[in-house]
């Protein structure tokens, strides 16, 4: 399964969220990740996130597709994920 | 066509970018928009954005799908777009 994950979490929890997402997905921009992931791994990620997120102020949006081929990706401007290795 | 648009632009250009995106799409989280849009309208949006964005520091990622049905959306935590009308 291919997913796009975008999060908006309080700055206190950003580092934890970033670390968690990087364990399962590829960082492509600020608070945006994408990648192939198994249903069970995604459940793990969500379970782990729910342990520290505040549902009243934090939010994760997941877009899930059976296959990446249903989505075209276009990047305008700087391709931030090129910096992935140094962040 | 259904698109998800995520941007990462310098704070000086955020207000302009937000205003431009809201003209064409629905705001769903921080710097994330989605919606049905015609190819010609998307071209307009991109053209307008390129006029003021700095390609060395700013970035827009577009995920495009012929039909929204290929994507499942799941929201964990707070649904920020409920605030859409007051922002």
CSV table of C-alpha atoms in Angstrom, one decimal:
chain,number,residue,atom,x,y,z
A,1,UNK,CA,0.0,0.0,0.0
A,2,UNK,CA,1.2,3.5,-0.8
A,3,UNK,CA,0.6,6.3,1.6
A,4,UNK,CA,1.1,10.0,1.9
A,5,UNK,CA,1.2,11.2,5.5
A,6,UNK,CA,1.0,14.8,6.5
A,7,UNK,CA,1.1,15.9,10.2
A,8,UNK,CA,0.5,19.0,12.1
A,9,UNK,CA,1.6,18.5,15.7
A,10,UNK,CA,2.6,20.8,18.5
A,11,UNK,CA,6.3,21.8,18.2
A,12,UNK,CA,7.0,19.9,21.5
A,13,UNK,CA,6.1,16.7,19.7
A,14,UNK,CA,7.6,17.3,16.3
A,15,UNK,CA,10.9,15.6,16.9
A,16,UNK,CA,9.2,12.5,18.1
A,17,UNK,CA,6.7,12.5,15.2
A,18,UNK,CA,9.5,13.0,12.7
A,19,UNK,CA,11.5,10.1,14.1
A,20,UNK,CA,8.5,7.8,14.1
A,21,UNK,CA,7.6,8.6,10.5
A,22,UNK,CA,11.1,8.2,9.3
A,23,UNK,CA,11.1,4.7,10.7
A,24,UNK,CA,8.4,3.7,8.2
A,25,UNK,CA,8.2,6.2,5.4
A,26,UNK,CA,10.3,8.6,3.3
A,27,UNK,CA,10.4,12.3,4.1
A,28,UNK,CA,9.5,14.5,1.2
A,29,UNK,CA,8.8,17.9,2.6
A,30,UNK,CA,8.5,19.6,6.0
A,31,UNK,CA,5.8,17.5,7.6
A,32,UNK,CA,5.0,15.3,4.6
A,33,UNK,CA,6.1,11.7,4.2
A,34,UNK,CA,5.3,9.1,1.6
A,35,UNK,CA,6.1,5.5,0.9
A,36,UNK,CA,5.1,1.9,0.5
A,37,UNK,CA,4.0,0.4,3.7
A,38,UNK,CA,2.2,-2.8,4.9
A,39,UNK,CA,-1.2,-2.5,6.6
A,40,UNK,CA,0.3,-3.9,9.7
A,41,UNK,CA,3.2,-1.4,9.8
A,42,UNK,CA,0.8,1.4,9.2
A,43,UNK,CA,-1.2,0.2,12.2
A,44,UNK,CA,2.0,0.2,14.3
A,45,UNK,CA,2.8,3.7,13.2
A,46,UNK,CA,-0.7,5.0,14.1
A,47,UNK,CA,-0.7,3.1,17.4
A,48,UNK,CA,2.7,4.6,18.3
A,49,UNK,CA,1.7,8.1,17.3
A,50,UNK,CA,-1.6,8.0,19.3
A,51,UNK,CA,0.5,7.3,22.4
A,52,UNK,CA,2.1,10.7,22.4
A,53,UNK,CA,-0.1,12.9,20.3
A,54,UNK,CA,-2.7,15.2,21.7
A,55,UNK,CA,-5.9,14.6,19.7
A,56,UNK,CA,-7.3,18.0,20.6
A,57,UNK,CA,-4.4,20.0,19.0
A,58,UNK,CA,-2.5,17.5,16.8
A,59,UNK,CA,-3.5,15.9,13.6
A,60,UNK,CA,-2.3,13.4,11.1
A,61,UNK,CA,-3.9,13.0,7.6
A,62,UNK,CA,-3.3,9.8,5.7
A,63,UNK,CA,-4.0,9.3,2.0
A,64,UNK,CA,-3.9,5.7,1.1
A,65,UNK,CA,-3.8,4.1,-2.3
A,66,UNK,CA,-3.6,0.4,-3.2
A,67,UNK,CA,-1.0,1.3,-5.8
A,68,UNK,CA,1.2,4.3,-6.3
A,69,UNK,CA,0.4,4.2,-10.1
A,70,UNK,CA,-3.0,5.9,-9.4
A,71,UNK,CA,-1.1,9.0,-8.3
A,72,UNK,CA,1.1,11.4,-10.3
A,73,UNK,CA,3.5,13.4,-8.3
A,74,UNK,CA,4.8,16.8,-9.5
A,75,UNK,CA,7.3,19.0,-7.6
A,76,UNK,CA,7.5,22.7,-8.2
A,77,UNK,CA,10.4,24.6,-6.8
A,78,UNK,CA,13.0,23.1,-4.5
A,79,UNK,CA,13.1,19.3,-4.0
A,80,UNK,CA,13.6,19.3,-0.2
A,81,UNK,CA,13.9,15.6,0.1
A,82,UNK,CA,17.3,15.8,-1.5
A,83,UNK,CA,18.4,17.1,1.9
A,84,UNK,CA,17.0,14.0,3.5
A,85,UNK,CA,20.4,12.5,4.4
A,86,UNK,CA,21.7,15.5,6.2
A,87,UNK,CA,18.6,16.3,8.3
B,1,UNK,CA,-9.0,15.6,-11.5
B,2,UNK,CA,-8.4,15.3,-7.7
B,3,UNK,CA,-5.3,16.8,-6.2
B,4,UNK,CA,-3.5,17.0,-2.9
B,5,UNK,CA,-1.2,20.1,-2.7
B,6,UNK,CA,1.3,20.6,0.0
B,7,UNK,CA,3.6,23.6,0.2
B,8,UNK,CA,6.6,24.7,2.1
B,9,UNK,CA,7.3,28.3,1.4
B,10,UNK,CA,9.1,31.1,3.2
B,11,UNK,CA,7.0,32.7,5.9
B,12,UNK,CA,7.0,36.0,3.9
B,13,UNK,CA,5.1,34.3,1.1
B,14,UNK,CA,2.8,32.1,3.2
B,15,UNK,CA,-0.2,34.5,3.2
B,16,UNK,CA,0.0,34.9,-0.6
B,17,UNK,CA,0.3,31.1,-1.1
B,18,UNK,CA,-2.6,30.4,1.2
B,19,UNK,CA,-4.8,32.9,-0.5
B,20,UNK,CA,-3.9,31.5,-3.9
B,21,UNK,CA,-4.6,27.9,-2.9
B,22,UNK,CA,-7.9,28.7,-1.3
B,23,UNK,CA,-9.1,30.2,-4.6
B,24,UNK,CA,-8.9,26.7,-6.2
B,25,UNK,CA,-8.8,24.1,-3.4
B,26,UNK,CA,-10.0,23.2,0.1
B,27,UNK,CA,-7.7,23.7,3.0
B,28,UNK,CA,-7.4,20.6,5.1
B,29,UNK,CA,-4.4,21.1,7.3
B,30,UNK,CA,-1.7,23.7,7.8
B,31,UNK,CA,-0.1,23.8,4.4
B,32,UNK,CA,-2.2,21.1,2.8
B,33,UNK,CA,-5.0,21.5,0.4
B,34,UNK,CA,-7.1,19.1,-1.6
B,35,UNK,CA,-9.9,19.1,-4.1
B,36,UNK,CA,-11.3,18.6,-7.5
B,37,UNK,CA,-9.7,20.8,-10.1
B,38,UNK,CA,-9.6,21.1,-13.8
B,39,UNK,CA,-6.3,20.7,-15.6
B,40,UNK,CA,-6.6,24.3,-16.9
B,41,UNK,CA,-7.3,25.7,-13.3
B,42,UNK,CA,-4.3,23.8,-11.9
B,43,UNK,CA,-2.1,25.3,-14.7
B,44,UNK,CA,-3.4,28.7,-13.6
B,45,UNK,CA,-2.6,28.0,-10.0
B,46,UNK,CA,0.9,26.8,-10.8
B,47,UNK,CA,1.5,29.7,-13.1
B,48,UNK,CA,0.4,32.2,-10.4
B,49,UNK,CA,2.5,30.5,-7.7
B,50,UNK,CA,5.6,30.5,-9.9
B,51,UNK,CA,5.3,34.3,-10.2
B,52,UNK,CA,6.1,34.9,-6.5
B,53,UNK,CA,7.7,31.7,-5.2
B,54,UNK,CA,11.5,31.4,-4.8
B,55,UNK,CA,12.4,28.0,-6.5
B,56,UNK,CA,15.6,27.8,-4.4
B,57,UNK,CA,13.8,27.9,-1.0
B,58,UNK,CA,10.1,27.2,-1.7
B,59,UNK,CA,8.5,24.0,-2.8
B,60,UNK,CA,5.1,22.7,-3.8
B,61,UNK,CA,4.3,19.0,-4.1
B,62,UNK,CA,1.2,18.0,-6.1
B,63,UNK,CA,-0.3,14.5,-6.0
B,64,UNK,CA,-2.7,14.1,-8.8
B,65,UNK,CA,-5.3,11.4,-9.3
B,66,UNK,CA,-7.8,11.0,-12.1
B,67,UNK,CA,-10.4,10.1,-9.5
B,68,UNK,CA,-10.6,10.6,-5.8
B,69,UNK,CA,-11.9,7.0,-5.4
B,70,UNK,CA,-8.4,5.7,-5.8
B,71,UNK,CA,-7.5,7.3,-2.5
B,72,UNK,CA,-8.7,6.6,1.0
B,73,UNK,CA,-8.4,9.5,3.5
B,74,UNK,CA,-8.0,8.9,7.2
B,75,UNK,CA,-7.7,11.6,9.8
B,76,UNK,CA,-6.2,10.9,13.2
B,77,UNK,CA,-6.6,13.5,15.9
B,78,UNK,CA,-8.0,16.9,15.3
B,79,UNK,CA,-9.8,17.7,12.1
B,80,UNK,CA,-8.4,21.2,11.5
B,81,UNK,CA,-10.5,21.9,8.4
B,82,UNK,CA,-13.5,22.3,10.7
B,83,UNK,CA,-11.9,25.7,11.4
B,84,UNK,CA,-11.8,26.6,7.8
B,85,UNK,CA,-14.5,29.2,8.0
B,86,UNK,CA,-13.0,31.2,10.7
B,87,UNK,CA,-9.4,31.3,9.5
